[in-house]
Coordinates of C-alpha atoms in Angstrom, one line a residue:
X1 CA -4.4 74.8 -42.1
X2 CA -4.7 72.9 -39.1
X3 CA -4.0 75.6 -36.7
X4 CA -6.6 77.6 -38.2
X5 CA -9.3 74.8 -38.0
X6 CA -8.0 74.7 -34.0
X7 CA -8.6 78.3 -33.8
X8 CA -12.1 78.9 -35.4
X9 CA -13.8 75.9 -32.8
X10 CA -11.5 77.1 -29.2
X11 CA -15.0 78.4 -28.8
X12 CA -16.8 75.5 -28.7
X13 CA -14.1 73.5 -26.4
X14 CA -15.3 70.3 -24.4
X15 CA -13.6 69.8 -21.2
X16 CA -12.5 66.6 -20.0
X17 CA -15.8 65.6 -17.9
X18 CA -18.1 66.4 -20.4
X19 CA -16.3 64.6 -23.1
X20 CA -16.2 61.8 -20.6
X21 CA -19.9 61.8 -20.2
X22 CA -20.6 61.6 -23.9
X23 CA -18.3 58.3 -23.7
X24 CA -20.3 57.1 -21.2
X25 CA -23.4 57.8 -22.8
X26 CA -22.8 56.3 -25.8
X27 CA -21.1 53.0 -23.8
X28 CA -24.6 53.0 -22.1
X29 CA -26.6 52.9 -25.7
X30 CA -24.4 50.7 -27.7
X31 CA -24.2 48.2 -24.8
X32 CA -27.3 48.5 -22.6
X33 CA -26.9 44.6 -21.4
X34 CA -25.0 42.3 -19.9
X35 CA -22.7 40.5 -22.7
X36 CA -20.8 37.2 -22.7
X37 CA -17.4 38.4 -24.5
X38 CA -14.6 35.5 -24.9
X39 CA -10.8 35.4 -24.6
X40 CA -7.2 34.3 -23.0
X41 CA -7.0 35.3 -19.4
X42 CA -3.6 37.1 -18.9
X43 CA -1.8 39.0 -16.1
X44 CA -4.0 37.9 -13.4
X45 CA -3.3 39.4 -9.7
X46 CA -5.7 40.0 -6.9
X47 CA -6.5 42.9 -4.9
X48 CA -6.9 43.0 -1.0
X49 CA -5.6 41.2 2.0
X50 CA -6.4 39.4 4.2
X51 CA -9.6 39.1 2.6
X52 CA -9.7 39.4 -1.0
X53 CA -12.0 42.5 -2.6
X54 CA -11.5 41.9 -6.0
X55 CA -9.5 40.2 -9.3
X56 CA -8.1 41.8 -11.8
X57 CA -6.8 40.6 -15.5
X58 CA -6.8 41.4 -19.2
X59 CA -8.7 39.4 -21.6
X60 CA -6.8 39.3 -25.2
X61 CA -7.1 37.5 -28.4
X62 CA -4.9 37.9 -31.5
X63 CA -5.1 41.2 -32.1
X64 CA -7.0 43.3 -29.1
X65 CA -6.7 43.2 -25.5
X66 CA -9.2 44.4 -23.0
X67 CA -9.1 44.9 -19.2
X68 CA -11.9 43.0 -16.7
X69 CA -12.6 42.8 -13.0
X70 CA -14.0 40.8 -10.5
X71 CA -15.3 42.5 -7.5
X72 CA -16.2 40.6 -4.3
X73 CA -19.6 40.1 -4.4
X74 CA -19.1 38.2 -7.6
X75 CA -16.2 36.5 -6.6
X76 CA -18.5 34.2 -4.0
X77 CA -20.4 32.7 -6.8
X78 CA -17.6 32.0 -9.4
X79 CA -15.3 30.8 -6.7
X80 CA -12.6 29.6 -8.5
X81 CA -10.5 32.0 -9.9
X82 CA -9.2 32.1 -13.8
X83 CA -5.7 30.8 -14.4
X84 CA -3.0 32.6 -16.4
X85 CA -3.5 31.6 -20.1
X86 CA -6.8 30.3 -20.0
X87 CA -9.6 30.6 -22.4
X88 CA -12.9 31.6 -20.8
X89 CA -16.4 32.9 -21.6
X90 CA -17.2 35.9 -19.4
X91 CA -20.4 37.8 -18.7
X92 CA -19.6 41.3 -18.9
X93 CA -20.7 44.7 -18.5
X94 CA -19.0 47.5 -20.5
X95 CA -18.7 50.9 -19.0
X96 CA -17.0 53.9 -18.8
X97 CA -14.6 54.2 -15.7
X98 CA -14.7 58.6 -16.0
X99 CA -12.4 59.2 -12.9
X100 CA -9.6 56.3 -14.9
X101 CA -10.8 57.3 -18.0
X102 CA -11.1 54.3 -19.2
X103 CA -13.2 51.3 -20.4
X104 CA -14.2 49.1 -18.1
X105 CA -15.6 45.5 -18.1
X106 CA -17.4 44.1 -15.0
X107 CA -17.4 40.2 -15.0
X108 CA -20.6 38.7 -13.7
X109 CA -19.8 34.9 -14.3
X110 CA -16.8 32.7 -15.7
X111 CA -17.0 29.8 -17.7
X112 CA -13.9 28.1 -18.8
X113 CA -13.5 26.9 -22.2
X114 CA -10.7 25.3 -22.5
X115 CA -6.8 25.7 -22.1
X116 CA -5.4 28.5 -23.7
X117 CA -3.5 28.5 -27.2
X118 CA -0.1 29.4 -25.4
X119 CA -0.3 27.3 -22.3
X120 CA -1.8 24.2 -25.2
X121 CA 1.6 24.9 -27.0
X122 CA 3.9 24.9 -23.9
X123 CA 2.5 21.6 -22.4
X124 CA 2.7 20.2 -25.7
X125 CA 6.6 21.2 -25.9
X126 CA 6.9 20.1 -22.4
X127 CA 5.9 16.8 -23.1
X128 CA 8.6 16.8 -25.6
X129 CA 11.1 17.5 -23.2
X130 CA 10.0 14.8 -20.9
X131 CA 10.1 12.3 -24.1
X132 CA 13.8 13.3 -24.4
X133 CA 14.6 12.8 -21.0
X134 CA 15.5 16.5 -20.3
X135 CA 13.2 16.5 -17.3
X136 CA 14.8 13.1 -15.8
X137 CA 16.1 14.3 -12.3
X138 CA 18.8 11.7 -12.8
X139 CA 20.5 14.7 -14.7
X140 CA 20.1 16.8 -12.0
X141 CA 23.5 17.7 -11.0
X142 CA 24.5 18.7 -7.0
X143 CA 25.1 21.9 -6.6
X144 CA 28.4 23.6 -4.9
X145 CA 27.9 23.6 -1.1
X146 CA 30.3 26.8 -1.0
X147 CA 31.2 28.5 -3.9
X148 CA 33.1 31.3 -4.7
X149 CA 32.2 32.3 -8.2
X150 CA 28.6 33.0 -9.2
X151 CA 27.3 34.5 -12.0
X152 CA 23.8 35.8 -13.2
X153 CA 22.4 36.1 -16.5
X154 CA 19.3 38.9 -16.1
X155 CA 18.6 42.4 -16.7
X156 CA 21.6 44.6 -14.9
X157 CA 19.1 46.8 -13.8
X158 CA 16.0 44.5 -12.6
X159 CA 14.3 44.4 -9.3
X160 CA 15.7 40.4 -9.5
X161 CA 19.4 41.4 -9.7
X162 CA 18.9 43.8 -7.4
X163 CA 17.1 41.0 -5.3
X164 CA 19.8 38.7 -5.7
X165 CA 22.6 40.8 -5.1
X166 CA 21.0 42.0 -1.5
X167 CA 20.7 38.3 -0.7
X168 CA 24.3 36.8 -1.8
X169 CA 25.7 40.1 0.2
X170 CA 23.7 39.2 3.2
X171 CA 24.0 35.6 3.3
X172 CA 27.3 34.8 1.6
X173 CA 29.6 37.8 0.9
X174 CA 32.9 35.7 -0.2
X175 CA 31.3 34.8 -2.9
X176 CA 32.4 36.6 -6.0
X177 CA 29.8 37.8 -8.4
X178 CA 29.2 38.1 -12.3
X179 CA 26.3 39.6 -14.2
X180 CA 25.6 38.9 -18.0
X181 CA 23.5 41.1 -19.1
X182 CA 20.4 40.2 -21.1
X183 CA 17.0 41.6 -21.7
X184 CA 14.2 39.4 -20.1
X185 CA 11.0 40.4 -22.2
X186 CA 10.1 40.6 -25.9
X187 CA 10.9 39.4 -28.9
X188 CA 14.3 40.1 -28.5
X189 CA 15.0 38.7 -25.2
X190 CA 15.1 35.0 -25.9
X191 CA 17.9 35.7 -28.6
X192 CA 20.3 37.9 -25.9
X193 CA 19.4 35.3 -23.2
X194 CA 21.1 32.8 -25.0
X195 CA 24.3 34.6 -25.7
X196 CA 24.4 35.5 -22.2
X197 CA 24.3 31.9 -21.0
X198 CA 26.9 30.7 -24.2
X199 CA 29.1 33.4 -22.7
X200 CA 28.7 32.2 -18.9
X201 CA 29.3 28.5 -19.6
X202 CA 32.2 29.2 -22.2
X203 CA 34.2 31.1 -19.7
X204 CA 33.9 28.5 -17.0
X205 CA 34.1 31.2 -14.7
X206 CA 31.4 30.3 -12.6
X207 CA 30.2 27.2 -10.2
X208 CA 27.2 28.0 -10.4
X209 CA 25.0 30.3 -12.9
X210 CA 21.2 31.7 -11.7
X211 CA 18.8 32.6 -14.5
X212 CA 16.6 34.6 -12.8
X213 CA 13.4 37.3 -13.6
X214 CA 10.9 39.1 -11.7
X215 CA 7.4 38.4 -12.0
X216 CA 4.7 39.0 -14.8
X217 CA 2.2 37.9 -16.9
X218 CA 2.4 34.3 -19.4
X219 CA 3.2 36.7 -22.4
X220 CA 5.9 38.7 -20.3
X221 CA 7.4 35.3 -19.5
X222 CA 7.6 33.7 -22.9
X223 CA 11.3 34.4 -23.8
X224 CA 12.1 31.5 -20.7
X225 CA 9.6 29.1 -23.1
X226 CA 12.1 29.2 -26.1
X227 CA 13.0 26.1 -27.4
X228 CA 16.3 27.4 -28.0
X229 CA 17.1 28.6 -24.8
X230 CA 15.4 25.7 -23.4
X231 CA 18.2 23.3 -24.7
X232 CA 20.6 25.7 -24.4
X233 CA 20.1 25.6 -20.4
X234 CA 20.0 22.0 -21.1
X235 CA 23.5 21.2 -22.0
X236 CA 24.8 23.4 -19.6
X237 CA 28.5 22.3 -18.3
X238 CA 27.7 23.4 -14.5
X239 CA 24.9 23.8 -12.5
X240 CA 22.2 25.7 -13.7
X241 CA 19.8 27.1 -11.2
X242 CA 16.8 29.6 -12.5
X243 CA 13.7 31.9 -10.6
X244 CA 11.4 33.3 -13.1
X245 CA 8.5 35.0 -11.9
X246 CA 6.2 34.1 -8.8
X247 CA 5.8 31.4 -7.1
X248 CA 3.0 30.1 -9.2
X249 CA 5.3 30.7 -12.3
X250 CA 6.7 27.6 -14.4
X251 CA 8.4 27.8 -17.5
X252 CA 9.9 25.6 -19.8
X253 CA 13.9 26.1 -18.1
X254 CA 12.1 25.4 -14.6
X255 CA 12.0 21.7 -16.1
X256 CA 15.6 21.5 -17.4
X257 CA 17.6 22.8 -15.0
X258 CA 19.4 21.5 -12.2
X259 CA 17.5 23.4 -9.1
X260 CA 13.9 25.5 -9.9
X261 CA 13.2 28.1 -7.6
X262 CA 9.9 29.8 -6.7
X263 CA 11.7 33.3 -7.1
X264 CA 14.8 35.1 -8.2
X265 CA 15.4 35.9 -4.0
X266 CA 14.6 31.6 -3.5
X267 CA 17.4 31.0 -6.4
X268 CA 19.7 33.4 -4.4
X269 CA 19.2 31.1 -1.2
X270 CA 19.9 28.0 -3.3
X271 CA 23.1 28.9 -4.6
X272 CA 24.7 30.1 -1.3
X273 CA 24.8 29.1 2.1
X274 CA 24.5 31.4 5.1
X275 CA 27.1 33.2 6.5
X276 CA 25.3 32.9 9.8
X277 CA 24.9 29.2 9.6
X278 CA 28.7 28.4 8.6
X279 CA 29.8 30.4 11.5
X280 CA 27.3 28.6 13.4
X281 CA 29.0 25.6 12.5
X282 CA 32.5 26.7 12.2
X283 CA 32.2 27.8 15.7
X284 CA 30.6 24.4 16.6
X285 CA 33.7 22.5 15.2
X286 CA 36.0 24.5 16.4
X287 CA 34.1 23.9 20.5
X288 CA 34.3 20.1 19.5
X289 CA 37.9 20.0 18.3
X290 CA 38.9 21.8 21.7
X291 CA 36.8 19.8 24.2
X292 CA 38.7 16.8 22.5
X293 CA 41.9 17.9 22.0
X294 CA 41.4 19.0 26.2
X295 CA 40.0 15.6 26.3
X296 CA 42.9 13.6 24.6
X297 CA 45.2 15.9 27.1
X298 CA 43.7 14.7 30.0
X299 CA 43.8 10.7 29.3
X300 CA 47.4 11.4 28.2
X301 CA 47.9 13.1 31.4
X302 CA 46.1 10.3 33.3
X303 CA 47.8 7.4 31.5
X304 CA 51.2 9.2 32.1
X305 CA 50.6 9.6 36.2
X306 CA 49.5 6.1 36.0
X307 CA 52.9 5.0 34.5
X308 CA 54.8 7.1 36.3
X309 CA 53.7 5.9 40.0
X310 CA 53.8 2.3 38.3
X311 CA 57.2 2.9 37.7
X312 CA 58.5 4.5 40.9
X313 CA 57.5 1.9 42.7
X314 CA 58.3 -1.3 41.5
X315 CA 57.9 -3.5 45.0
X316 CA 54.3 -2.2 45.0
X317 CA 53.5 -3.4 41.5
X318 CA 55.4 -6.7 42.2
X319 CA 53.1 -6.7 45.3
X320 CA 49.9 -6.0 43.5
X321 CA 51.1 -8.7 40.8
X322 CA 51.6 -11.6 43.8
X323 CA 48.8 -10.7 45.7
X324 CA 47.1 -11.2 42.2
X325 CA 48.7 -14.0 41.4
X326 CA 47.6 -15.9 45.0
X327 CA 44.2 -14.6 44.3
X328 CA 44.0 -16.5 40.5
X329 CA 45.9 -19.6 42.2
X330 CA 43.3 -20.1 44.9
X331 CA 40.3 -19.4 42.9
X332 CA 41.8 -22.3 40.4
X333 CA 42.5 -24.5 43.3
X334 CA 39.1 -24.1 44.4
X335 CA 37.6 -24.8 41.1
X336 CA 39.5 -27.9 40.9
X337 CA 38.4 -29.5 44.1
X338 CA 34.8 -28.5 43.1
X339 CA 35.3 -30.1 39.8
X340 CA 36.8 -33.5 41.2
X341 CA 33.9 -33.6 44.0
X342 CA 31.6 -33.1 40.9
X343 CA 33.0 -35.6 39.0
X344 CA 33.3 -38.0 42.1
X345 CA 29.4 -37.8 43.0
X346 CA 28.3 -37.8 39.0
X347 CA 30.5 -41.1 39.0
X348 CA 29.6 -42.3 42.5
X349 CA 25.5 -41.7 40.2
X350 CA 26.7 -43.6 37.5
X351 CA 28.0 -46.7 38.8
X352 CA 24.7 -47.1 40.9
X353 CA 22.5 -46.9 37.6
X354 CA 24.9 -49.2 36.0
X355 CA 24.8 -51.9 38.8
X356 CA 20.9 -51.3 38.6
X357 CA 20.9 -51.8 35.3
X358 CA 23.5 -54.6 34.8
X359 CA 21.3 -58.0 33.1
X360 CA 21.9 -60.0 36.6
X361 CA 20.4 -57.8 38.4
X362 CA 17.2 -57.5 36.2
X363 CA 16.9 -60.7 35.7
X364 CA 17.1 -61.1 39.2
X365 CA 14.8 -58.7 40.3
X366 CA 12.3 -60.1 37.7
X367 CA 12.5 -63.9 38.8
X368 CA 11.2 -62.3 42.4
X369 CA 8.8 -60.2 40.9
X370 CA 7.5 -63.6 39.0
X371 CA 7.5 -65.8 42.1
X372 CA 5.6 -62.7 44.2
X373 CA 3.1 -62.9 41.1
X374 CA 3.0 -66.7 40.9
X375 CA 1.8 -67.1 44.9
X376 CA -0.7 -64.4 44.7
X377 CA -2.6 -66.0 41.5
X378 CA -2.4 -69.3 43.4
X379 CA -4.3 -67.9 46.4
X380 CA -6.2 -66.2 44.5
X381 CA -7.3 -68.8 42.1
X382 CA -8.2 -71.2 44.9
X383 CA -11.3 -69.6 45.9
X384 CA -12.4 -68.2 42.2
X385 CA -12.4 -71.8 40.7
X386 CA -14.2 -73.9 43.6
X387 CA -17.4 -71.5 43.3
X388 CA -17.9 -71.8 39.0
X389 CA -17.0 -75.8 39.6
X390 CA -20.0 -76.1 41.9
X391 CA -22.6 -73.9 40.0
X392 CA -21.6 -75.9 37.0
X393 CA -22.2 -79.1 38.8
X394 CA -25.8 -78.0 39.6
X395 CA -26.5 -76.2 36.6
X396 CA -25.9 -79.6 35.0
X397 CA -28.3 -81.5 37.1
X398 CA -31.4 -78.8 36.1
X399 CA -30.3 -78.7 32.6
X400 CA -31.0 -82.6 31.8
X401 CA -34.6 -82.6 33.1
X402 CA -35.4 -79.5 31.6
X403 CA -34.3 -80.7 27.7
X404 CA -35.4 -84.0 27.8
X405 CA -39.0 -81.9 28.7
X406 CA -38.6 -79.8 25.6
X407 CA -37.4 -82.5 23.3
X408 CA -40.9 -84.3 23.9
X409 CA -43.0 -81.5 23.5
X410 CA -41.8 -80.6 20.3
X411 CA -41.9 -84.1 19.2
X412 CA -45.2 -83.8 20.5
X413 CA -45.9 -80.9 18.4
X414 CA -44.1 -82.8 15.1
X415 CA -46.4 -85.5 15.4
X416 CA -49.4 -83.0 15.6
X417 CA -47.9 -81.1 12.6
X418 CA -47.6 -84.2 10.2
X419 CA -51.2 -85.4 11.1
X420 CA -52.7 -82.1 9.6
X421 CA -50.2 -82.2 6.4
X422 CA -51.6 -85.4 6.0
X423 CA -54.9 -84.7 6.4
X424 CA -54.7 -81.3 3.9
X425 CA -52.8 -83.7 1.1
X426 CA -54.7 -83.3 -2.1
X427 CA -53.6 -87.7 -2.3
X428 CA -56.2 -87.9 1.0
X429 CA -58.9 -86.7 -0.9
X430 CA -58.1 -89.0 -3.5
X431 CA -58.6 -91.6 -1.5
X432 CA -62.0 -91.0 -0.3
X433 CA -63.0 -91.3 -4.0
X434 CA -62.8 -87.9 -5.2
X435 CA -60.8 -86.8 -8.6
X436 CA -60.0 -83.3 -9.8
X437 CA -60.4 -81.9 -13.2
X438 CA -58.0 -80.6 -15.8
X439 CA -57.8 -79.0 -18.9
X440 CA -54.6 -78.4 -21.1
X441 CA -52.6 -79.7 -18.0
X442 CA -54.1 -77.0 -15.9
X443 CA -56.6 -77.9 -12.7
X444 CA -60.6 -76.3 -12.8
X445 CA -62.1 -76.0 -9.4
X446 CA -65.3 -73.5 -11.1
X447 CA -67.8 -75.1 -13.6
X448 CA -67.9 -71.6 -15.3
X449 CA -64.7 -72.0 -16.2
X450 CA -66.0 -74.5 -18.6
X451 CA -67.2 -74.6 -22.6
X452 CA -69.1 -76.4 -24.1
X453 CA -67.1 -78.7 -26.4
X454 CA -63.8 -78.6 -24.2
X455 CA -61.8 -81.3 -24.0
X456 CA -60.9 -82.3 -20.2
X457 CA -59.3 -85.1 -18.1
X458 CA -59.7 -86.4 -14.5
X459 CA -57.3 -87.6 -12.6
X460 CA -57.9 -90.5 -9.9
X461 CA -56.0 -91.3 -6.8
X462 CA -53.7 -93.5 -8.7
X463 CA -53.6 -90.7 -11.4
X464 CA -50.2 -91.7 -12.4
X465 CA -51.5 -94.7 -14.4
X466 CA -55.0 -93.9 -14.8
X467 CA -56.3 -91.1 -16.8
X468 CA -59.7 -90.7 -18.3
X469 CA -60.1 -88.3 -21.1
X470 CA -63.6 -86.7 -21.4
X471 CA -65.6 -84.1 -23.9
X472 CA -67.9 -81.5 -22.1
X473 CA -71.4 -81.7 -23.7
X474 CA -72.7 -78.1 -22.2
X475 CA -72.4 -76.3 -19.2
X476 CA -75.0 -74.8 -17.1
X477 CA -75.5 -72.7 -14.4
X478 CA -76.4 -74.0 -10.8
X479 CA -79.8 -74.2 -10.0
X480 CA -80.9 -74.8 -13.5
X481 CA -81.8 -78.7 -13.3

């Protein structure tokens, strides 16, 4: 029935532009604007070099994923580019790409959100490995500086093991080498991953075992995020080194293993050394080894024509020992006769200090030094005292005159003195026949002072027996009668 509804409407056949151009047009009508549309960034990569033209990525959520790009003009004003994983909110154009045939989203401007749910989930398990100590570089374990035996756990037919294998031939061909095969993406691969690495480590085959993968998005690199595996690569019994993905790749096994390398070629170069540089220094040794073993000839050769003309001649070397030995006897004889003249003079020094220092002597020398010192304060105190004995004298004369001159005037002056005390004593006005007037023990020299009725006393010059006690009748003021 179906063939015969594809028969009747051959007629009315669209080709492949115009059904392209119906897309587009309805693209156009049911998104006319620019839209903000929100999602994980995943499989990110760039296009162009040296200069970059443009970035490409998908944006996913649970169930859908779509693709996006960034062209260069754009690029200027967001500047920083997504990372993988990342939850963004995008300004978006939707169109139809009719030569890809395919929809196609033109991002305007990026803002982040936040981290996304996968990366979230392996920092969180990341910390956990830390917490454990899984991460400790103190289990970090050397790796074999030549080995012999190597194996590989990774896809048989991957661009890594091909990778690998191009670089262990190059750089270290005696090295023997074992693949284990394992798928490295999908569900599936974390589970076959494991047994490949249980299988490596329980033959004890290898030194050394690479876990290695090509690059790819965060999703394609999940299965090297499994817990499982993760611990598995953990407890390995020999070094363990693993590349997965790109340089700016990191998963989960990056932290636990022994050496992380940027790629599966960079793992390669870990585990072997190069050919080039052993011979290098294989070729060195062996140069050093020769230039001393040609060395150690030689001295032996020396040392042996020394001995030998030593020996044939022994008159020569008892010469040579005598003429020696007169040399060593007159240098000592020398040096003795210098030491005894030394010790002669330093002695000859001695004894001179000691005499100069012996009490006699000092007290010698000091008795004349006292004498010397005696005679020269004797002439010297001869003239010093005769001049103060003579200004004394006549100082003495002129100092007589002069007191006796000052002891009268102030007599003189005492005199004067105690003829105006007496003359300003309140007992001299007494005596004239004047009294002064008190009241309640205290003297009144103002009338106002005065009250009518107030009893008074006045005292006389011979007060001390005679007082007469008065009552004031009134006061007035003078000039009243």
């Amino acid at each position: 029935m179906s063939n015969h509804f594809a028969e009747q409407n051959t007629t009315n056949a669209l080709s492949v532009t115009q059904l392209s151009s119906l897309i587009q047009s309805a693209v156009s009508t049911a998104f006319p604007q620019w839209i903000w549309l929100e999602g994980e960034v995943s499989g990110f990569k760039t296009w162009g070099r040296p200069i970059v033209k443009g970035w490409f990525f998908d944006l996913k959520d649970e169930r859908t994923t779509l693709p996006c790009a960034v062209w260069a003009t754009d690029i200027r004003s967001i500047k920083t580019p997504p990372k993988e994983g990342e939850r963004v909110r995008a300004l978006v154009n939707v169109s139809w790409a009719s030569k890809q045939g395919r929809l196609s989203l033109h991002v305007k401007r990026i803002e982040a959100v936040g981290i996304g749910a996968l990366l979230a989930d392996i920092e969180r398990r990341r910390q956990q490995l830390v917490a454990e100590g899984l991460t400790d570089p103190a289990r970090k374990r050397p790796l074999p500086r030549f080995p012999t035996r190597i194996g590989v756990v990774t896809s048989a037919t991957s661009a890594a093991m091909a990778d690998v294998g191009q670089i262990l031939r190059a750089r270290w061909p005696l090295a023997a080498l074992r693949i284990y095969d394992s798928q490295v993406q999908g569900d599936v691969a974390p589970g076959q991953l494991i047994r490949a690495l249980k299988h490596a480590y329980s033959e004890h085959w290898a030194e050394v075992v690479l876990v290695v993968r090509g690059g790819g998005s965060l999703t394609d690199l999940m299965a090297f995020n499994d817990d499982d595996l993760v611990r598995v690569v953990a407890a390995a019994p020999m070094p363990t080194i693993t590349g997965v993905g790109h340089e700016t790749d990191t998963t989960l096994v990056d932290w636990v293993s022994d050496r992380y390398a940027s790629t599966p070629s960079n793992a390669a170069e870990l585990a072997s050394p190069d050919q080039q540089d052993v011979a290098q220094v294989i070729a060195g040794a062996r140069t050093r080894i020769a230039r001393a073993s040609w060395q150690r000839h030689q001295q032996r050769r020396q040392h042996l024509d020394r001995v030998r003309r030593g020996l044939s001649n022994p008159a020569r070397l008892l010469a040579g020992q005598r003429t020696r030995l007169d040399q060593v006897s007159k240098a000592l004889t020398q040096q003795a006769q210098w030491r005894c003249t030394a010790a002669r003079t330093r002695l000859n020094t001695l004894a001179m200090r000691l005499h100069h220092r012996h009490p006699a002597t000092q007290v010698a020398l000091q008795r004349d030094r006292n004498r010397t010192l005696a005679q020269r304060l004797a002439r010297a105190l001869v003239p010093t005292l005769a001049n103060p004995r003579q200004r004394l004298h006549h100082s003495h004369s002129q100092l007589l005159p002069s007191a006796q001159r000052r002891l009268d005037s102030v007599r003189q002056r005492l005199a004067h003195l105690t003829t105006r005390l007496a003359a300003s004593s309140p007992t001299q006005v007494l005596q004239r026949g004047y009294a002064w007037v008190e009241v309640a023990g205290q003297i009144v020299s103002h009338g106002a002072r005065l009250s009518a009725g107030a009893a008074i006393q006045l005292r006389m010059q011979d007060h001390d027996q005679v007082s007469v006690t008065a009552r004031v009748e009134s006061v007035q003021p003078r000039g009243d009668g």
